[in-house]
């Protein structure tokens, strides 16, 4: 919950705008300002104070306890010009909150955290538990000193310029070790504990066997990702409560799934009870990984709980990102976030040039020229399989005539794949032309490099007969100059010569051009590969120089 505090009418007006925009996230604190701040500080994860920074500093100073637990506090001036993360920039999420508040109120976020200022991801913002000399190692990264990466467990990380050797170290480990001087430990969620239990097993006994297994194997509880068990035990109170106390999810699998997993210590008892010869080992191993602790029983007499521990491999992450039609303001915030998150970027060289300035220092760029789509897809998937966070970029929407199809055809379930939608060329062109896509429409690529012309022609005929608005991608190039006239001739057999046609080149870019002509007057020689051609249906009209396709099947009668 975000607590909102103001002292004046101007502050209250801005406060109320936030409250109206985020009704489920915010709570307004009225009354004396000092009391309001104290109550909100105790009850909320974050605060937005519409007060002078000096006043907020004095009010929250006596309340501060620990940066890991204090709420994030953002201060907004009463004119709504600036949003300042005052405390808890990283741990309290104040930096991100200031950006959200700024976007909503039109205020400028004033982020002063050193890592954000120089474009380096904070070690405490990677989503992993962190221990050790965070301040010292972060300072070394900011100052450009060599910082070594010791990845005992391969895990996808944002880009950081690590060195082979250095006086400072970032160690990625799930082992129960203490951080050395000038060292930071990152704890990846690499450990899965499979759990079995008799009916009514006490939570203390379940916890004892789990914690003992981790301790004896020298493993850190902070790297525990989840508890896993058979579906028949999904509601077993001891297991459910153990997961809650450990702060991890409880994942369940069917007896059939677990029975199919080969384990070193099968038993007749669970087979008779729940239908699988193994619960603890099989539940830990079902998703793959290395068995670190075979099945062990709890110390009770008789034992009522079992567990096994598996180290699962770090899953690489492949984000397939659509960059939109080229204009920076049509690049989505989600796409920007994925570009900043990626440690490896794969893309066509001209697309890389569009967003190179958005990448963090240390991002490894793998770029290639036209015609290497399959190679780029294979490269991106291979890098993700090595445990990296990868962004594979394409123009428009990556799933529309772009990189998502070859990448997903290459990928398997051993990596995480995230699709990031983008504004397509068809949508960007339509917005410029007016409203040509107001009813059913279709996009067809006229490039026969990958699709036989016979197939393309059949699709054009079907669209013509179905009276669909048609957007042509890849309409004409120097080596392909007859396909567009052929496609237009097919449409002309079903539509009037006066049917509006929109021609947009480099949609949304500074050198972009657009015009509305007709099916009879369009000269295909004026079209190239950077152009999108949109042909209206029988209802599409040219109104004040704009293409308009009605939402209904008939135009309403004009008012008299």
Coordinates of C-alpha atoms in Angstrom, one line a residue:
X1 CA 0.0 0.0 0.0
X2 CA 1.2 3.5 -0.8
X3 CA 0.4 6.2 1.8
X4 CA -0.5 9.7 0.5
X5 CA 0.1 12.8 2.7
X6 CA -0.5 16.4 1.8
X7 CA -0.7 19.7 3.8
X8 CA -2.2 22.2 1.3
X9 CA -5.0 22.5 -1.2
X10 CA -2.5 22.3 -4.1
X11 CA -0.9 19.2 -2.6
X12 CA -4.3 17.6 -2.0
X13 CA -5.3 18.1 -5.6
X14 CA -2.2 16.2 -6.8
X15 CA -2.7 13.6 -4.1
X16 CA -6.3 13.0 -5.2
X17 CA -5.1 12.5 -8.8
X18 CA -2.9 9.7 -7.6
X19 CA -5.6 8.3 -5.4
X20 CA -8.1 8.3 -8.3
X21 CA -5.6 6.7 -10.7
X22 CA -4.5 4.0 -8.2
X23 CA -7.5 3.3 -6.0
X24 CA -6.3 -0.2 -5.0
X25 CA -2.7 0.8 -4.3
X26 CA -3.1 4.0 -2.3
X27 CA -4.5 5.2 1.0
X28 CA -5.0 8.9 1.9
X29 CA -3.8 9.9 5.4
X30 CA -5.6 13.0 6.7
X31 CA -5.1 15.0 9.9
X32 CA -2.0 16.6 11.3
X33 CA 0.9 16.0 8.9
X34 CA 3.3 14.7 11.5
X35 CA 0.7 12.1 12.7
X36 CA -0.2 11.2 9.2
X37 CA 3.5 10.5 8.2
X38 CA 4.0 8.4 11.3
X39 CA 0.9 6.3 10.7
X40 CA 1.7 5.8 7.0
X41 CA 5.3 5.0 7.8
X42 CA 4.2 2.2 10.1
X43 CA 1.4 0.9 7.9
X44 CA 2.5 1.2 4.3
X45 CA 5.3 -0.1 2.0
X46 CA 5.7 3.2 0.4
X47 CA 4.8 6.9 0.9
X48 CA 4.3 9.8 -1.4
X49 CA 4.5 13.1 0.5
X50 CA 3.3 16.3 -1.2
X51 CA 5.5 18.4 1.0
X52 CA 8.8 20.3 1.0
X53 CA 11.8 17.9 1.1
X54 CA 13.1 19.5 4.3
X55 CA 9.9 18.9 6.1
X56 CA 9.8 15.3 5.0
X57 CA 13.4 14.7 6.1
X58 CA 12.6 16.0 9.6
X59 CA 9.4 14.0 9.9
X60 CA 10.8 10.6 8.8
X61 CA 14.3 10.9 10.3
X62 CA 13.2 9.7 13.8
X63 CA 11.3 6.8 12.2
X64 CA 14.2 5.3 10.2
X65 CA 15.2 1.8 11.3
X66 CA 16.9 -0.2 8.5
X67 CA 17.2 0.4 4.7
X68 CA 16.1 -3.2 4.1
X69 CA 12.8 -2.7 5.9
X70 CA 12.0 1.0 5.8
X71 CA 9.3 2.0 3.3
X72 CA 10.3 3.9 0.2
X73 CA 9.5 7.6 0.4
X74 CA 8.9 9.9 -2.5
X75 CA 8.6 13.7 -2.1
X76 CA 6.6 15.7 -4.6
X77 CA 6.6 19.5 -4.5
X78 CA 3.2 21.2 -4.3
X79 CA 3.5 22.5 -7.9
X80 CA 3.9 18.9 -9.1
X81 CA 7.1 19.7 -11.0
X82 CA 9.4 17.1 -9.4
X83 CA 9.2 13.6 -7.8
X84 CA 12.2 13.0 -5.5
X85 CA 13.0 9.5 -4.1
X86 CA 14.0 10.5 -0.6
X87 CA 14.8 7.2 1.0
X88 CA 14.5 3.5 -0.1
X89 CA 15.4 4.2 -3.7
X90 CA 16.2 0.6 -4.4
X91 CA 15.1 -1.5 -1.4
X92 CA 11.9 0.5 -0.9
X93 CA 11.2 0.9 -4.6
X94 CA 11.2 4.7 -4.3
X95 CA 13.1 5.2 -7.6
X96 CA 10.6 3.2 -9.6
X97 CA 7.7 4.8 -7.7
X98 CA 9.0 8.3 -8.5
X99 CA 9.1 7.5 -12.2
X100 CA 5.5 6.2 -12.0
X101 CA 4.3 9.3 -10.1
X102 CA 6.2 11.5 -12.6
X103 CA 4.5 9.9 -15.6
X104 CA 1.1 10.3 -14.0
X105 CA 1.5 13.8 -12.8
X106 CA 3.8 15.2 -15.5
X107 CA 6.6 15.6 -12.9
X108 CA 10.3 15.1 -13.5
X109 CA 11.7 12.1 -11.5
X110 CA 14.9 13.3 -9.7
X111 CA 16.8 10.0 -9.1
X112 CA 20.1 10.5 -7.4
X113 CA 21.1 6.9 -6.7
X114 CA 24.6 6.5 -8.0
X115 CA 24.0 3.3 -10.0
X116 CA 21.0 4.7 -11.7
X117 CA 22.8 7.9 -12.6
X118 CA 25.6 6.0 -14.4
X119 CA 23.4 3.2 -15.9
X120 CA 24.7 0.3 -13.7
X121 CA 22.2 -2.1 -12.2
X122 CA 22.3 -1.9 -8.4
X123 CA 23.4 -5.2 -6.8
X124 CA 20.4 -4.9 -4.6
X125 CA 18.0 -4.5 -7.5
X126 CA 18.7 -7.8 -9.3
X127 CA 15.8 -9.7 -7.6
X128 CA 18.2 -11.9 -5.7
X129 CA 19.0 -11.9 -2.0
X130 CA 22.3 -10.1 -1.5
X131 CA 24.9 -10.3 1.3
X132 CA 28.3 -8.8 2.0
X133 CA 30.0 -5.5 1.1
X134 CA 27.3 -4.2 -1.2
X135 CA 28.3 -0.6 -0.8
X136 CA 32.0 -1.2 -1.4
X137 CA 31.5 -3.4 -4.4
X138 CA 29.0 -1.1 -5.9
X139 CA 31.4 1.8 -5.4
X140 CA 34.1 -0.1 -7.3
X141 CA 31.7 -0.8 -10.2
X142 CA 30.7 2.9 -10.3
X143 CA 34.4 4.0 -10.2
X144 CA 35.3 1.6 -13.0
X145 CA 37.5 -0.6 -10.8
X146 CA 37.8 -4.3 -11.9
X147 CA 35.2 -6.4 -10.2
X148 CA 35.4 -10.2 -10.8
X149 CA 32.4 -12.4 -11.2
X150 CA 32.6 -15.8 -9.5
X151 CA 29.5 -17.7 -10.8
X152 CA 29.4 -21.0 -8.9
X153 CA 25.8 -21.3 -10.1
X154 CA 25.1 -20.0 -13.6
X155 CA 22.2 -17.6 -13.4
X156 CA 21.0 -14.9 -15.8
X157 CA 22.1 -11.4 -14.7
X158 CA 21.7 -7.9 -16.2
X159 CA 24.8 -6.5 -17.9
X160 CA 27.7 -5.6 -15.7
X161 CA 31.2 -5.1 -16.9
X162 CA 32.9 -7.8 -14.9
X163 CA 36.6 -8.5 -15.1
X164 CA 38.4 -11.8 -14.9
X165 CA 40.2 -10.7 -11.8
X166 CA 39.8 -7.8 -9.4
X167 CA 40.1 -6.7 -5.8
X168 CA 36.3 -6.9 -5.5
X169 CA 34.2 -9.9 -6.3
X170 CA 30.5 -10.7 -6.9
X171 CA 29.9 -14.4 -6.2
X172 CA 26.8 -16.2 -7.3
X173 CA 26.4 -19.1 -5.0
X174 CA 23.8 -21.2 -3.1
X175 CA 26.3 -22.5 -0.6
X176 CA 26.1 -21.5 3.0
X177 CA 29.3 -19.4 3.1
X178 CA 30.1 -16.0 4.6
X179 CA 31.1 -13.1 2.3
X180 CA 34.8 -12.3 2.3
X181 CA 36.1 -8.8 2.5
X182 CA 35.3 -6.8 -0.6
X183 CA 32.8 -9.5 -1.7
X184 CA 29.1 -9.6 -2.4
X185 CA 27.1 -12.9 -2.4
X186 CA 24.1 -13.2 -4.7
X187 CA 21.8 -16.0 -3.8
X188 CA 20.0 -17.4 -6.8
X189 CA 16.8 -19.4 -6.3
X190 CA 18.5 -22.6 -7.4
X191 CA 17.4 -25.1 -4.7
X192 CA 14.2 -27.2 -4.9
X193 CA 13.2 -29.3 -1.9
X194 CA 10.9 -32.2 -2.5
X195 CA 8.8 -33.1 0.6
X196 CA 6.8 -36.1 1.6
X197 CA 4.8 -36.4 4.8
X198 CA 2.5 -38.7 6.7
X199 CA -1.0 -37.5 7.4
X200 CA -0.9 -35.1 10.3
X201 CA 2.9 -34.6 10.3
X202 CA 3.7 -31.6 12.5
X203 CA 5.1 -28.6 10.8
X204 CA 8.1 -28.6 13.2
X205 CA 9.1 -32.0 12.0
X206 CA 8.8 -31.0 8.4
X207 CA 10.9 -27.9 8.9
X208 CA 13.5 -29.8 10.9
X209 CA 14.1 -32.3 8.2
X210 CA 14.3 -29.6 5.5
X211 CA 16.6 -27.2 7.5
X212 CA 18.8 -30.1 8.6
X213 CA 19.2 -31.3 5.0
X214 CA 20.2 -27.9 3.8
X215 CA 22.6 -27.3 6.8
X216 CA 24.3 -30.7 6.5
X217 CA 24.8 -30.2 2.7
X218 CA 26.3 -26.7 3.3
X219 CA 23.5 -25.0 1.4
X220 CA 21.9 -21.6 2.0
X221 CA 18.2 -21.4 2.8
X222 CA 18.2 -18.0 1.0
X223 CA 18.6 -19.9 -2.3
X224 CA 15.5 -22.1 -1.6
X225 CA 13.1 -21.6 -4.6
X226 CA 10.2 -23.8 -3.7
X227 CA 8.9 -26.9 -1.9
X228 CA 7.5 -29.6 -4.1
X229 CA 5.3 -32.6 -3.3
X230 CA 2.6 -34.9 -4.7
X231 CA -0.9 -33.5 -5.4
X232 CA -2.4 -35.7 -2.7
X233 CA -0.4 -33.7 -0.2
X234 CA -1.3 -30.3 -1.5
X235 CA -3.4 -29.6 1.6
X236 CA -1.3 -31.3 4.2
X237 CA -1.1 -28.7 7.0
X238 CA 2.5 -29.5 8.0
X239 CA 3.8 -29.1 4.4
X240 CA 1.6 -26.0 3.7
X241 CA 2.7 -24.3 6.8
X242 CA 6.4 -25.2 6.3
X243 CA 6.3 -23.5 2.9
X244 CA 4.7 -20.4 4.4
X245 CA 7.3 -20.1 7.1
X246 CA 10.1 -20.6 4.6
X247 CA 8.5 -17.9 2.4
X248 CA 8.5 -20.1 -0.8
X249 CA 5.7 -21.5 -2.9
X250 CA 4.5 -25.0 -2.7
X251 CA 4.4 -26.8 -6.1
X252 CA 2.5 -30.0 -6.6
X253 CA 2.7 -32.8 -9.2
X254 CA 0.4 -35.7 -10.0
X255 CA 1.3 -39.1 -8.9
X256 CA 1.6 -40.2 -12.6
X257 CA 4.2 -37.4 -13.2
X258 CA 6.2 -38.4 -10.2
X259 CA 6.0 -42.1 -10.9
X260 CA 7.7 -41.5 -14.3
X261 CA 10.8 -39.9 -12.7
X262 CA 13.7 -42.2 -12.1
X263 CA 14.9 -42.0 -8.5
X264 CA 17.7 -43.7 -6.5
X265 CA 15.5 -44.6 -3.6
X266 CA 12.0 -45.8 -4.6
X267 CA 9.8 -47.3 -1.9
X268 CA 6.7 -49.4 -1.7
X269 CA 5.1 -47.3 1.1
X270 CA 4.4 -44.1 -1.0
X271 CA 3.4 -46.3 -3.9
X272 CA 0.7 -47.8 -1.8
X273 CA -0.3 -44.5 -0.2
X274 CA -0.4 -42.0 -3.0
X275 CA 0.4 -44.0 -6.2
X276 CA 4.1 -43.2 -6.8
X277 CA 7.2 -45.0 -5.5
X278 CA 8.8 -41.7 -4.7
X279 CA 7.5 -38.4 -3.4
X280 CA 10.4 -36.4 -2.0
X281 CA 13.1 -37.3 -4.6
X282 CA 10.7 -37.4 -7.6
X283 CA 9.1 -34.1 -6.7
X284 CA 12.5 -32.5 -6.4
X285 CA 13.8 -34.0 -9.6
X286 CA 10.7 -33.7 -11.9
X287 CA 11.9 -30.4 -13.3
X288 CA 15.5 -31.6 -13.8
X289 CA 18.6 -30.8 -12.0
X290 CA 21.3 -32.3 -9.8
X291 CA 20.3 -34.4 -6.7
X292 CA 22.4 -32.9 -3.9
X293 CA 20.6 -34.5 -0.9
X294 CA 19.0 -38.0 -1.5
X295 CA 15.8 -38.8 0.4
X296 CA 16.3 -38.4 4.2
X297 CA 13.8 -39.0 6.9
X298 CA 12.9 -36.8 9.8
X299 CA 14.0 -37.6 13.3
X300 CA 10.6 -38.4 14.7
X301 CA 9.8 -41.9 15.9
X302 CA 8.2 -43.0 13.7
X303 CA 9.4 -40.6 11.1
X304 CA 6.6 -38.6 9.5
X305 CA 8.4 -36.5 6.9
X306 CA 11.0 -37.0 4.2
X307 CA 12.8 -34.5 2.0
X308 CA 15.4 -34.4 -0.9
X309 CA 17.2 -31.4 -2.3
X310 CA 18.0 -30.7 -6.0
X311 CA 20.0 -27.9 -7.5
X312 CA 18.1 -26.8 -10.7
X313 CA 20.1 -25.3 -13.4
X314 CA 19.8 -21.5 -14.0
X315 CA 17.3 -21.0 -16.8
X316 CA 18.3 -18.6 -19.5
X317 CA 15.9 -15.9 -20.4
X318 CA 15.0 -14.9 -24.0
X319 CA 12.9 -11.8 -24.5
X320 CA 11.7 -11.3 -28.1
X321 CA 11.2 -7.6 -28.3
X322 CA 9.2 -5.6 -30.8
X323 CA 10.8 -2.1 -31.3
X324 CA 7.8 -0.6 -33.0
X325 CA 7.9 1.3 -36.4
X326 CA 10.9 3.4 -35.5
X327 CA 9.8 6.4 -33.6
X328 CA 11.3 6.4 -30.1
X329 CA 8.0 7.5 -28.5
X330 CA 6.3 4.4 -30.0
X331 CA 8.8 2.1 -28.2
X332 CA 6.9 0.7 -25.3
X333 CA 8.1 1.0 -21.7
X334 CA 8.1 -2.8 -21.4
X335 CA 10.4 -3.0 -24.4
X336 CA 12.8 -0.4 -22.9
X337 CA 12.8 -2.4 -19.6
X338 CA 13.8 -5.6 -21.4
X339 CA 16.5 -3.9 -23.4
X340 CA 17.9 -2.6 -20.1
X341 CA 17.7 -6.0 -18.5
X342 CA 19.4 -8.0 -21.2
X343 CA 23.1 -8.9 -20.9
X344 CA 23.1 -10.0 -24.5
X345 CA 21.4 -8.3 -27.4
X346 CA 20.9 -10.0 -30.8
X347 CA 19.5 -8.1 -33.8
X348 CA 19.7 -6.7 -37.3
X349 CA 22.4 -4.1 -37.3
X350 CA 20.1 -1.3 -38.4
X351 CA 17.7 -2.1 -35.6
X352 CA 20.5 -2.2 -33.1
X353 CA 21.6 1.3 -34.1
X354 CA 18.0 2.5 -33.3
X355 CA 18.3 1.6 -29.6
X356 CA 22.0 1.3 -28.9
X357 CA 21.8 4.3 -26.5
X358 CA 19.2 2.5 -24.3
X359 CA 21.5 -0.4 -23.5
X360 CA 23.3 -0.6 -20.2
X361 CA 27.1 -0.5 -20.2
X362 CA 28.5 -4.0 -20.6
X363 CA 25.7 -5.3 -22.8
X364 CA 27.2 -7.7 -25.3
X365 CA 25.9 -7.0 -28.8
X366 CA 25.6 -9.6 -31.5
X367 CA 24.5 -7.9 -34.7
X368 CA 24.2 -9.1 -38.3
X369 CA 22.9 -8.0 -41.7
X370 CA 19.8 -8.6 -43.8
X371 CA 19.0 -12.2 -44.6
X372 CA 20.4 -13.8 -41.4
X373 CA 17.1 -14.2 -39.5
X374 CA 17.5 -17.9 -38.8
X375 CA 21.1 -17.4 -37.7
X376 CA 20.1 -14.6 -35.3
X377 CA 17.3 -16.8 -33.9
X378 CA 19.7 -19.7 -33.3
X379 CA 22.3 -17.4 -31.8
X380 CA 19.7 -15.9 -29.4
X381 CA 18.5 -19.2 -28.2
X382 CA 22.0 -20.6 -27.8
X383 CA 23.0 -17.6 -25.6
X384 CA 19.9 -18.1 -23.5
X385 CA 20.7 -21.8 -23.1
X386 CA 24.1 -20.7 -21.7
X387 CA 22.2 -19.0 -18.9
X388 CA 22.2 -15.4 -20.2
X389 CA 19.4 -12.8 -20.2
X390 CA 19.0 -12.2 -23.9
X391 CA 16.9 -9.7 -25.9
X392 CA 16.2 -10.6 -29.6
X393 CA 14.9 -7.5 -31.3
X394 CA 12.8 -7.0 -34.4
X395 CA 10.9 -4.0 -35.9
X396 CA 7.2 -3.5 -35.3
X397 CA 5.9 -6.4 -33.4
X398 CA 8.4 -9.2 -33.2
X399 CA 5.6 -11.7 -33.8
X400 CA 4.5 -10.2 -37.1
X401 CA 6.9 -11.0 -40.1
X402 CA 9.7 -10.8 -37.6
X403 CA 11.9 -12.7 -35.2
X404 CA 9.5 -14.4 -32.8
X405 CA 8.6 -17.3 -35.2
X406 CA 12.1 -18.5 -36.0
X407 CA 13.2 -18.0 -32.4
X408 CA 10.3 -20.0 -30.9
X409 CA 10.7 -22.7 -33.5
X410 CA 14.3 -23.0 -32.3
X411 CA 13.6 -22.8 -28.6
X412 CA 12.5 -25.6 -26.3
X413 CA 11.3 -25.7 -22.7
X414 CA 14.8 -25.4 -21.2
X415 CA 14.7 -21.6 -21.4
X416 CA 12.2 -18.9 -20.4
X417 CA 10.7 -17.0 -23.4
X418 CA 9.0 -13.7 -23.0
X419 CA 7.2 -11.9 -25.8
X420 CA 7.2 -8.1 -25.8
X421 CA 4.6 -6.7 -28.2
X422 CA 5.3 -3.7 -30.3
X423 CA 3.4 -1.3 -32.5
X424 CA 3.3 -2.8 -36.0
X425 CA 3.9 -0.9 -39.3
X426 CA 0.3 -1.6 -40.3
X427 CA -1.0 0.1 -37.1
X428 CA 1.4 3.0 -37.4
X429 CA 0.4 3.5 -41.0
X430 CA -3.3 3.2 -40.2
X431 CA -3.1 5.9 -37.5
X432 CA -1.5 8.2 -40.1
X433 CA -4.0 7.4 -42.8
X434 CA -7.1 7.8 -40.5
X435 CA -9.1 4.8 -39.7
X436 CA -8.7 2.3 -42.5
X437 CA -8.8 -0.7 -40.2
X438 CA -12.1 0.1 -38.6
X439 CA -13.5 -3.3 -39.6
X440 CA -12.2 -6.7 -40.5
X441 CA -8.8 -6.6 -42.1
X442 CA -5.8 -8.7 -43.0
X443 CA -2.0 -8.3 -43.5
X444 CA -0.3 -10.0 -46.4
X445 CA 3.4 -10.0 -47.2
X446 CA 4.1 -9.9 -51.0
X447 CA 7.6 -11.3 -50.5
X448 CA 7.9 -14.7 -52.2
X449 CA 11.4 -15.3 -50.8
X450 CA 10.0 -17.7 -48.1
X451 CA 6.4 -18.2 -49.4
X452 CA 5.6 -19.5 -52.9
X453 CA 3.7 -16.9 -55.0
X454 CA 0.9 -19.4 -55.6
X455 CA 0.2 -19.3 -51.9
X456 CA 0.4 -15.6 -51.7
X457 CA -1.9 -15.1 -54.7
X458 CA -4.5 -17.5 -53.2
X459 CA -4.5 -15.4 -50.0
X460 CA -4.9 -12.2 -51.9
X461 CA -7.9 -13.7 -53.8
X462 CA -9.5 -14.9 -50.6
X463 CA -9.1 -11.4 -49.0
X464 CA -10.6 -9.8 -52.2
X465 CA -13.6 -12.1 -52.2
X466 CA -14.2 -11.7 -48.5
X467 CA -14.1 -7.9 -48.9
X468 CA -11.4 -7.4 -46.3
X469 CA -9.2 -4.3 -45.9
X470 CA -5.8 -5.5 -47.0
X471 CA -2.4 -4.2 -45.8
X472 CA 0.5 -5.2 -48.0
X473 CA 3.9 -5.7 -46.3
X474 CA 7.1 -6.0 -48.4
X475 CA 5.2 -4.7 -51.4
X476 CA 7.9 -4.1 -53.9
X477 CA 11.7 -4.2 -54.2
X478 CA 14.2 -3.8 -57.1
X479 CA 14.2 -7.5 -57.6
X480 CA 10.4 -8.0 -57.1
X481 CA 8.5 -5.4 -59.1
X482 CA 5.6 -7.4 -60.5
X483 CA 3.9 -8.8 -57.4
X484 CA 2.2 -5.6 -56.3
X485 CA 0.6 -4.9 -59.7
X486 CA -0.6 -8.5 -59.8
X487 CA -2.1 -8.2 -56.3
X488 CA -3.8 -4.9 -57.0
X489 CA -5.3 -6.3 -60.2
X490 CA -6.8 -9.2 -58.2
X491 CA -8.4 -6.7 -55.8
X492 CA -9.6 -4.5 -58.6
X493 CA -11.6 -7.4 -59.9
X494 CA -13.8 -7.1 -56.7
X495 CA -13.6 -3.4 -55.9
X496 CA -14.4 -0.1 -57.6
X497 CA -11.5 1.9 -59.2
X498 CA -12.3 4.7 -56.7
X499 CA -11.5 2.4 -53.7
X500 CA -9.2 4.4 -51.4
X501 CA -5.6 3.2 -51.0
X502 CA -3.2 4.5 -48.4
X503 CA 0.6 4.6 -49.1
X504 CA 2.8 5.2 -46.1
X505 CA 6.6 5.1 -46.2
X506 CA 8.7 5.0 -43.1
X507 CA 5.6 5.3 -40.8
X508 CA 6.3 7.5 -37.7
X509 CA 9.8 8.4 -38.7
X510 CA 11.0 11.9 -39.4
X511 CA 11.4 11.3 -43.1
X512 CA 8.1 9.5 -43.3
X513 CA 5.5 10.3 -46.1
X514 CA 1.9 9.4 -46.5
X515 CA -0.8 9.9 -49.1
X516 CA -4.3 8.6 -50.0
X517 CA -4.9 7.7 -53.6
X518 CA -7.2 5.2 -55.3
X519 CA -7.0 1.7 -56.6
X520 CA -7.0 3.0 -60.2
X521 CA -4.5 5.8 -59.7
X522 CA -1.9 4.1 -57.5
X523 CA 1.5 3.8 -59.4
X524 CA 3.3 0.8 -58.1
X525 CA 6.6 2.3 -59.1
X526 CA 6.3 4.8 -56.2
X527 CA 6.3 2.0 -53.7
X528 CA 9.4 0.3 -52.1
X529 CA 10.2 -2.1 -49.3
X530 CA 9.9 0.7 -46.7
X531 CA 6.3 1.3 -47.7
X532 CA 3.1 -0.1 -46.4
X533 CA 0.1 -0.2 -48.8
X534 CA -3.4 -0.4 -47.3
X535 CA -6.3 -1.0 -49.7
X536 CA -9.8 -0.3 -48.4
X537 CA -12.8 -2.6 -48.7
X538 CA -16.0 -1.7 -50.6
X539 CA -17.2 0.4 -47.6
X540 CA -14.0 2.4 -47.1
X541 CA -14.3 6.1 -48.0
X542 CA -12.0 9.1 -48.4
X543 CA -13.3 11.7 -46.0
X544 CA -11.4 15.0 -45.8
X545 CA -8.3 13.2 -47.1
X546 CA -8.4 10.4 -44.6
X547 CA -9.3 6.7 -45.1
X548 CA -12.2 5.7 -43.1
X549 CA -13.7 2.1 -42.9
X550 CA -17.0 2.1 -41.0
X551 CA -17.4 -0.2 -38.0
X552 CA -20.7 -1.5 -39.3
X553 CA -21.4 -3.2 -42.6
X554 CA -23.3 -0.2 -43.9
X555 CA -22.9 3.6 -43.7
X556 CA -25.5 5.2 -41.7
X557 CA -27.7 7.7 -43.5
X558 CA -26.2 11.2 -43.5
X559 CA -28.1 13.6 -41.3
X560 CA -30.5 15.9 -43.1

